[in-house]
Tab-separated table of C-alpha atoms in Angstrom:
chain	number	residue	atom	x	y	z
A	1	MET	CA	44.715	36.378	8.859
A	2	LEU	CA	43.033	33.685	6.792
A	3	ARG	CA	42.950	30.268	8.409
A	4	ALA	CA	44.717	27.461	6.585
A	5	MET	CA	42.233	25.261	4.733
A	6	LYS	CA	44.428	22.509	3.349
A	7	ARG	CA	43.666	18.888	4.198
A	8	ALA	CA	45.918	15.850	4.090
A	9	THR	CA	45.418	12.099	4.335
A	10	ILE	CA	48.148	9.783	5.599
A	11	LEU	CA	48.011	6.037	4.909
A	12	GLY	CA	50.518	4.106	6.978
A	13	SER	CA	52.485	0.892	6.647
A	14	GLY	CA	51.249	-2.522	7.698
A	15	GLY	CA	51.905	-5.373	5.277
A	16	ILE	CA	49.150	-7.366	3.601
A	17	ILE	CA	46.796	-6.782	6.534
A	18	GLY	CA	47.520	-3.071	6.324
A	19	VAL	CA	46.608	-2.928	2.632
A	20	ALA	CA	43.320	-4.696	3.362
A	21	TRP	CA	42.419	-2.621	6.443
A	22	ILE	CA	43.248	0.722	4.781
A	23	THR	CA	41.205	-0.302	1.741
A	24	GLY	CA	38.288	-1.039	4.070
A	25	ILE	CA	38.698	2.332	5.801
A	26	VAL	CA	38.839	4.284	2.545
A	27	GLU	CA	35.989	2.447	0.860
A	28	GLY	CA	33.890	2.590	4.037
A	29	LEU	CA	34.304	6.362	4.236
A	30	ARG	CA	33.542	6.699	0.528
A	31	GLU	CA	30.340	4.732	0.961
A	32	GLY	CA	29.368	7.282	3.594
A	33	GLY	CA	30.004	10.176	1.223
A	34	LEU	CA	33.486	11.195	2.370
A	35	ASP	CA	36.462	10.555	0.096
A	36	PRO	CA	39.716	10.840	2.074
A	37	LEU	CA	41.708	10.723	-1.167
A	38	LYS	CA	40.164	14.045	-2.224
A	39	ALA	CA	42.754	15.870	-0.165
A	40	ASP	CA	45.391	18.452	-1.009
A	41	THR	CA	48.119	15.986	-0.025
A	42	VAL	CA	48.218	12.199	0.363
A	43	VAL	CA	51.166	10.550	2.104
A	44	GLY	CA	51.642	6.799	1.696
A	45	THR	CA	54.122	4.497	3.381
A	46	SER	CA	54.572	0.836	2.422
A	47	ALA	CA	51.030	-0.635	2.527
A	48	GLY	CA	49.718	2.927	2.394
A	49	SER	CA	51.743	3.630	-0.726
A	50	ILE	CA	50.033	0.732	-2.506
A	51	VAL	CA	46.522	1.875	-1.614
A	52	SER	CA	47.194	5.559	-2.291
A	53	THR	CA	48.676	4.746	-5.699
A	54	ARG	CA	45.805	2.494	-6.706
A	55	LEU	CA	43.231	5.074	-5.678
A	56	THR	CA	44.818	8.322	-6.872
A	57	THR	CA	46.266	7.284	-10.230
A	58	THR	CA	44.657	5.739	-13.290
A	59	PRO	CA	46.557	2.480	-13.671
A	60	THR	CA	45.489	-0.098	-16.236
A	61	LEU	CA	44.145	-2.549	-13.703
A	62	THR	CA	42.859	-4.860	-16.414
A	63	ALA	CA	46.469	-5.430	-17.514
A	64	ALA	CA	47.500	-6.858	-14.157
A	65	ASP	CA	48.900	-10.377	-14.269
A	66	PRO	CA	48.336	-12.083	-10.871
A	67	ALA	CA	50.416	-15.120	-11.863
A	68	ALA	CA	53.393	-12.931	-12.793
A	69	ALA	CA	53.053	-10.971	-9.549
A	70	ALA	CA	52.968	-14.170	-7.484
A	71	ALA	CA	56.016	-15.568	-9.308
A	72	ALA	CA	57.923	-12.333	-8.776
A	73	ARG	CA	57.073	-12.297	-5.074
A	74	ALA	CA	58.219	-15.892	-4.641
A	75	ASN	CA	61.478	-15.115	-6.424
A	76	LEU	CA	62.190	-12.174	-4.109
A	77	LYS	CA	61.839	-13.968	-0.788
A	78	GLY	CA	64.309	-16.205	0.988
A	79	LYS	CA	67.508	-14.802	-0.531
A	80	LEU	CA	68.990	-13.210	2.578
A	81	LYS	CA	71.149	-15.065	5.085
A	82	PRO	CA	69.078	-15.994	8.173
A	83	GLU	CA	71.510	-14.310	10.563
A	84	ALA	CA	71.234	-11.050	8.616
A	85	SER	CA	67.454	-11.221	8.691
A	86	ARG	CA	67.453	-11.866	12.449
A	87	GLU	CA	69.727	-8.891	13.096
A	88	ILE	CA	67.553	-6.653	10.937
A	89	PHE	CA	64.361	-7.409	12.828
A	90	SER	CA	65.957	-7.369	16.281
A	91	SER	CA	67.572	-3.984	15.574
A	92	TRP	CA	64.312	-2.630	14.159
A	93	ALA	CA	62.298	-3.813	17.182
A	94	ARG	CA	64.730	-2.140	19.623
A	95	LEU	CA	64.382	1.294	18.036
A	96	GLN	CA	62.871	4.014	20.217
A	97	GLY	CA	62.224	6.350	17.289
A	98	PRO	CA	63.746	7.358	13.946
A	99	ASP	CA	67.492	6.629	14.045
A	100	PRO	CA	69.435	7.060	10.773
A	101	LYS	CA	72.504	5.282	12.191
A	102	VAL	CA	70.548	2.121	13.014
A	103	ALA	CA	68.592	2.412	9.772
A	104	ALA	CA	71.867	2.557	7.815
A	105	ARG	CA	73.013	-0.656	9.515
A	106	ILE	CA	69.697	-2.311	8.662
A	107	GLY	CA	70.069	-1.045	5.099
A	108	ALA	CA	73.586	-2.461	4.788
A	109	LEU	CA	72.324	-5.875	5.875
A	110	ALA	CA	69.348	-5.661	3.512
A	111	ARG	CA	71.661	-4.942	0.581
A	112	THR	CA	73.314	-8.342	1.064
A	113	SER	CA	70.203	-10.036	-0.344
A	114	GLU	CA	70.902	-12.047	-3.473
A	115	ALA	CA	67.546	-11.065	-4.964
A	116	ASP	CA	67.248	-8.300	-7.539
A	117	GLY	CA	65.344	-5.286	-6.264
A	118	ALA	CA	64.409	-4.329	-9.806
A	119	ALA	CA	62.161	-7.397	-9.778
A	120	LEU	CA	60.112	-5.766	-7.030
A	121	ILE	CA	59.471	-2.829	-9.353
A	122	ASP	CA	58.425	-5.275	-12.068
A	123	MET	CA	56.056	-6.943	-9.606
A	124	TYR	CA	54.183	-3.694	-9.014
A	125	ARG	CA	54.081	-2.927	-12.707
A	126	SER	CA	52.512	-6.354	-13.231
A	127	MET	CA	49.961	-5.567	-10.510
A	128	PHE	CA	48.811	-2.074	-11.467
A	129	GLY	CA	50.702	-0.926	-14.520
A	130	ASP	CA	53.121	1.995	-14.618
A	131	PRO	CA	51.002	5.082	-13.865
A	132	GLU	CA	52.094	8.692	-13.980
A	133	TRP	CA	52.157	10.754	-10.801
A	134	PRO	CA	48.642	12.098	-10.137
A	135	GLU	CA	47.663	15.757	-10.190
A	136	LEU	CA	47.222	15.870	-6.419
A	137	ASP	CA	50.256	16.062	-4.134
A	138	LEU	CA	51.055	12.361	-3.618
A	139	ARG	CA	54.108	11.635	-1.493
A	140	ILE	CA	55.577	8.168	-0.958
A	141	ALA	CA	58.024	7.512	1.867
A	142	ALA	CA	61.074	5.233	1.751
A	143	VAL	CA	64.487	5.091	3.465
A	144	ASP	CA	67.911	5.456	1.852
A	145	THR	CA	69.824	2.304	2.800
A	146	GLU	CA	73.206	4.049	2.915
A	147	SER	CA	72.452	7.231	4.842
A	148	GLY	CA	69.567	5.790	6.859
A	149	GLU	CA	67.626	8.980	6.141
A	150	ARG	CA	64.093	8.965	4.813
A	151	GLU	CA	63.344	9.871	1.210
A	152	ILE	CA	60.001	11.312	0.165
A	153	PHE	CA	59.267	10.539	-3.477
A	154	ALA	CA	56.855	12.816	-5.333
A	155	THR	CA	56.154	14.210	-8.764
A	156	GLY	CA	59.239	15.738	-10.357
A	157	GLY	CA	61.563	13.509	-8.347
A	158	PRO	CA	63.884	10.698	-9.440
A	159	ALA	CA	61.312	7.890	-9.267
A	160	ARG	CA	58.292	6.829	-11.250
A	161	VAL	CA	55.291	5.826	-9.166
A	162	ALA	CA	55.870	2.060	-9.419
A	163	GLU	CA	59.515	2.540	-8.432
A	164	ALA	CA	58.546	4.645	-5.424
A	165	VAL	CA	55.985	2.057	-4.277
A	166	ALA	CA	58.551	-0.724	-4.651
A	167	ALA	CA	61.046	1.226	-2.545
A	168	SER	CA	58.449	2.063	0.096
A	169	THR	CA	57.412	-1.594	0.452
A	170	ALA	CA	60.882	-3.200	0.364
A	171	VAL	CA	60.728	-4.631	3.876
A	172	PRO	CA	64.348	-5.278	4.949
A	173	GLY	CA	64.889	-8.882	5.933
A	174	MET	CA	62.126	-10.000	3.571
A	175	PHE	CA	62.677	-8.207	0.264
A	176	PRO	CA	65.727	-6.778	-1.508
A	177	THR	CA	66.499	-3.085	-1.606
A	178	VAL	CA	65.254	-1.148	-4.634
A	179	PRO	CA	67.639	0.739	-6.959
A	180	ILE	CA	66.569	4.237	-8.008
A	181	GLY	CA	68.903	6.820	-9.488
A	182	GLY	CA	72.058	5.107	-8.296
A	183	ARG	CA	70.846	4.729	-4.680
A	184	HIS	CA	69.181	1.809	-2.924
A	185	TYR	CA	66.023	2.188	-0.860
A	186	MET	CA	64.005	0.158	1.633
A	187	ASP	CA	60.656	0.273	3.418
A	188	GLY	CA	59.686	3.706	4.732
A	189	GLY	CA	58.465	2.072	7.937
A	190	VAL	CA	62.075	1.758	9.109
A	191	HIS	CA	61.882	5.506	9.823
A	192	SER	CA	58.165	5.832	10.653
A	193	THR	CA	54.949	4.164	9.588
A	194	THR	CA	53.241	7.539	9.088
A	195	HIS	CA	55.737	10.396	8.436
A	196	ALA	CA	53.147	12.955	9.526
A	197	ASP	CA	55.848	15.465	10.458
A	198	ILE	CA	56.646	16.127	6.786
A	199	LEU	CA	53.447	18.201	6.778
A	200	VAL	CA	54.724	20.601	9.429
A	201	GLY	CA	54.832	24.141	8.050
A	202	GLY	CA	52.633	23.205	5.092
A	203	GLY	CA	49.576	25.224	6.073
A	204	TYR	CA	47.257	22.296	6.817
A	205	ARG	CA	44.011	22.594	8.760
A	206	MET	CA	43.135	18.926	9.129
A	207	VAL	CA	45.038	15.653	8.763
A	208	LEU	CA	43.351	12.242	8.640
A	209	ILE	CA	45.667	9.355	9.513
A	210	ALA	CA	44.888	5.679	8.870
A	211	MET	CA	47.609	3.715	10.633
A	212	PRO	CA	47.337	-0.103	10.490
A	213	THR	CA	50.467	-0.929	12.514
A	214	ASN	CA	49.875	-0.459	16.233
A	215	ALA	CA	50.055	-2.422	19.492
A	216	VAL	CA	47.041	-4.513	18.394
A	217	THR	CA	48.527	-5.682	15.094
A	218	GLY	CA	52.280	-5.134	15.221
A	219	GLY	CA	53.701	-6.153	18.605
A	220	ALA	CA	56.949	-4.309	19.399
A	221	LEU	CA	56.978	-2.625	15.992
A	222	GLY	CA	53.426	-1.472	16.622
A	223	VAL	CA	54.421	0.130	19.919
A	224	LEU	CA	57.303	1.864	18.115
A	225	ALA	CA	54.904	3.074	15.406
A	226	GLN	CA	52.594	4.636	17.977
A	227	ARG	CA	55.516	6.309	19.747
A	228	CYS	CA	56.710	7.849	16.470
A	229	LEU	CA	53.223	9.031	15.610
A	230	GLU	CA	52.778	10.776	18.966
A	231	ALA	CA	55.914	12.822	18.361
A	232	GLU	CA	54.731	13.703	14.863
A	233	LEU	CA	51.290	14.708	16.111
A	234	ALA	CA	52.794	16.954	18.772
A	235	ALA	CA	54.628	18.904	16.073
A	236	LEU	CA	51.449	19.279	14.002
A	237	ARG	CA	49.292	20.302	16.939
A	238	GLU	CA	51.723	23.063	17.846
A	239	GLU	CA	50.604	24.661	14.579
A	240	GLY	CA	46.929	24.202	15.396
A	241	VAL	CA	46.436	21.305	12.979
A	242	GLU	CA	43.489	19.052	13.807
A	243	ALA	CA	44.511	15.413	13.454
A	244	TYR	CA	42.151	12.444	13.443
A	245	VAL	CA	43.800	9.056	13.848
A	246	LEU	CA	42.299	5.706	12.918
A	247	MET	CA	44.082	2.511	13.927
A	248	PRO	CA	42.979	-1.103	14.460
A	249	GLU	CA	40.982	-1.600	17.646
A	250	ALA	CA	41.441	-4.371	20.189
A	251	GLY	CA	37.849	-5.525	19.715
A	252	ASP	CA	38.686	-6.571	16.151
A	253	ARG	CA	41.925	-8.355	17.044
A	254	GLU	CA	40.808	-11.728	15.665
A	255	ALA	CA	40.138	-10.159	12.280
A	256	TYR	CA	43.832	-9.324	11.837
A	257	GLY	CA	45.395	-12.661	12.731
A	258	SER	CA	48.843	-12.911	14.274
A	259	SER	CA	50.952	-11.474	11.430
A	260	LEU	CA	50.669	-8.391	9.264
A	261	MET	CA	51.750	-10.561	6.321
A	262	ASP	CA	49.012	-13.194	6.798
A	263	ALA	CA	46.995	-13.067	3.576
A	264	SER	CA	44.382	-15.477	4.996
A	265	HIS	CA	43.083	-12.615	7.182
A	266	ALA	CA	42.993	-9.980	4.442
A	267	GLU	CA	39.241	-10.218	3.872
A	268	SER	CA	38.369	-10.030	7.568
A	269	ALA	CA	40.797	-7.115	8.017
A	270	GLU	CA	39.130	-5.214	5.178
A	271	GLN	CA	35.702	-5.804	6.691
A	272	ALA	CA	36.965	-4.597	10.074
A	273	GLY	CA	38.170	-1.426	8.360
A	274	ARG	CA	34.782	-0.869	6.744
A	275	ARG	CA	32.983	-1.280	10.083
A	276	GLN	CA	35.380	1.089	11.789
A	277	ALA	CA	34.948	3.697	9.056
A	278	SER	CA	31.186	3.512	9.484
A	279	ARG	CA	31.501	4.034	13.250
A	280	GLU	CA	33.827	7.015	12.859
A	281	LEU	CA	32.250	8.629	9.795
A	282	SER	CA	30.247	11.387	11.475
A	283	ARG	CA	33.155	12.583	13.618
A	284	ILE	CA	35.579	12.583	10.680
A	285	ALA	CA	33.065	14.339	8.416
A	286	HIS	CA	32.631	17.134	10.973
A	287	LEU	CA	36.366	17.892	10.858
A	288	TRP	CA	36.768	17.248	7.130
A	289	ALA	CA	34.001	19.611	6.008
């Protein structure tokens, strides 16, 4: 029997710091001659959906309007009642793993935001255009706010790329839910920051996972993220899949600041990612080859 040869890369959720750190990881590996985006499948969640889209599509980056993006972001925040936001984050932090019932409650609260989720789609279009789905198998994870179940957007589905990214990054309690095809969606991290188990049964040999939300960067949500990932990895390893996981290390804690949404630490987080990629390059390359 021929051994499976497919490879996948998973880029997880993690706010502004996550976008910066994943970018550092990817660019650091590329500088060393290994391109993790040259995989059979790329899975992106929230921050990971932004990076995977930017690096696997051909958006018109020169058309981006930073001022419009900043205005859109400002317009989206602060339009949810404080008590609803508190309940969202307390419920999320108490999760022990994926729980559609709790996710549906979080989704119901998120839908009470007075902001227009379509504006979040417009924000991403202002940032990187409105690209088509790439030729490779790009999958973007979000959560249906009514059922609480995850939704994996991909080519041929109901969403364009910018819509899928908006849905995947619609952090409940911070941003409004995103309308797509008559449903409303929120951040894929409410189910899992990685969604590695969607690869089970897919015939993969090796999976590289860059996961920015862990106990170092994400507090209680980081502990939850690691717990979810362990369950996902167990399912993959039962099939003989080799998985290599990168996540922020305690020695770089100062580089990430105290919040995953702290833009003032984005540059230091990216540099930490580049250094980590350099340290891990030879081991990853051995498995990737």
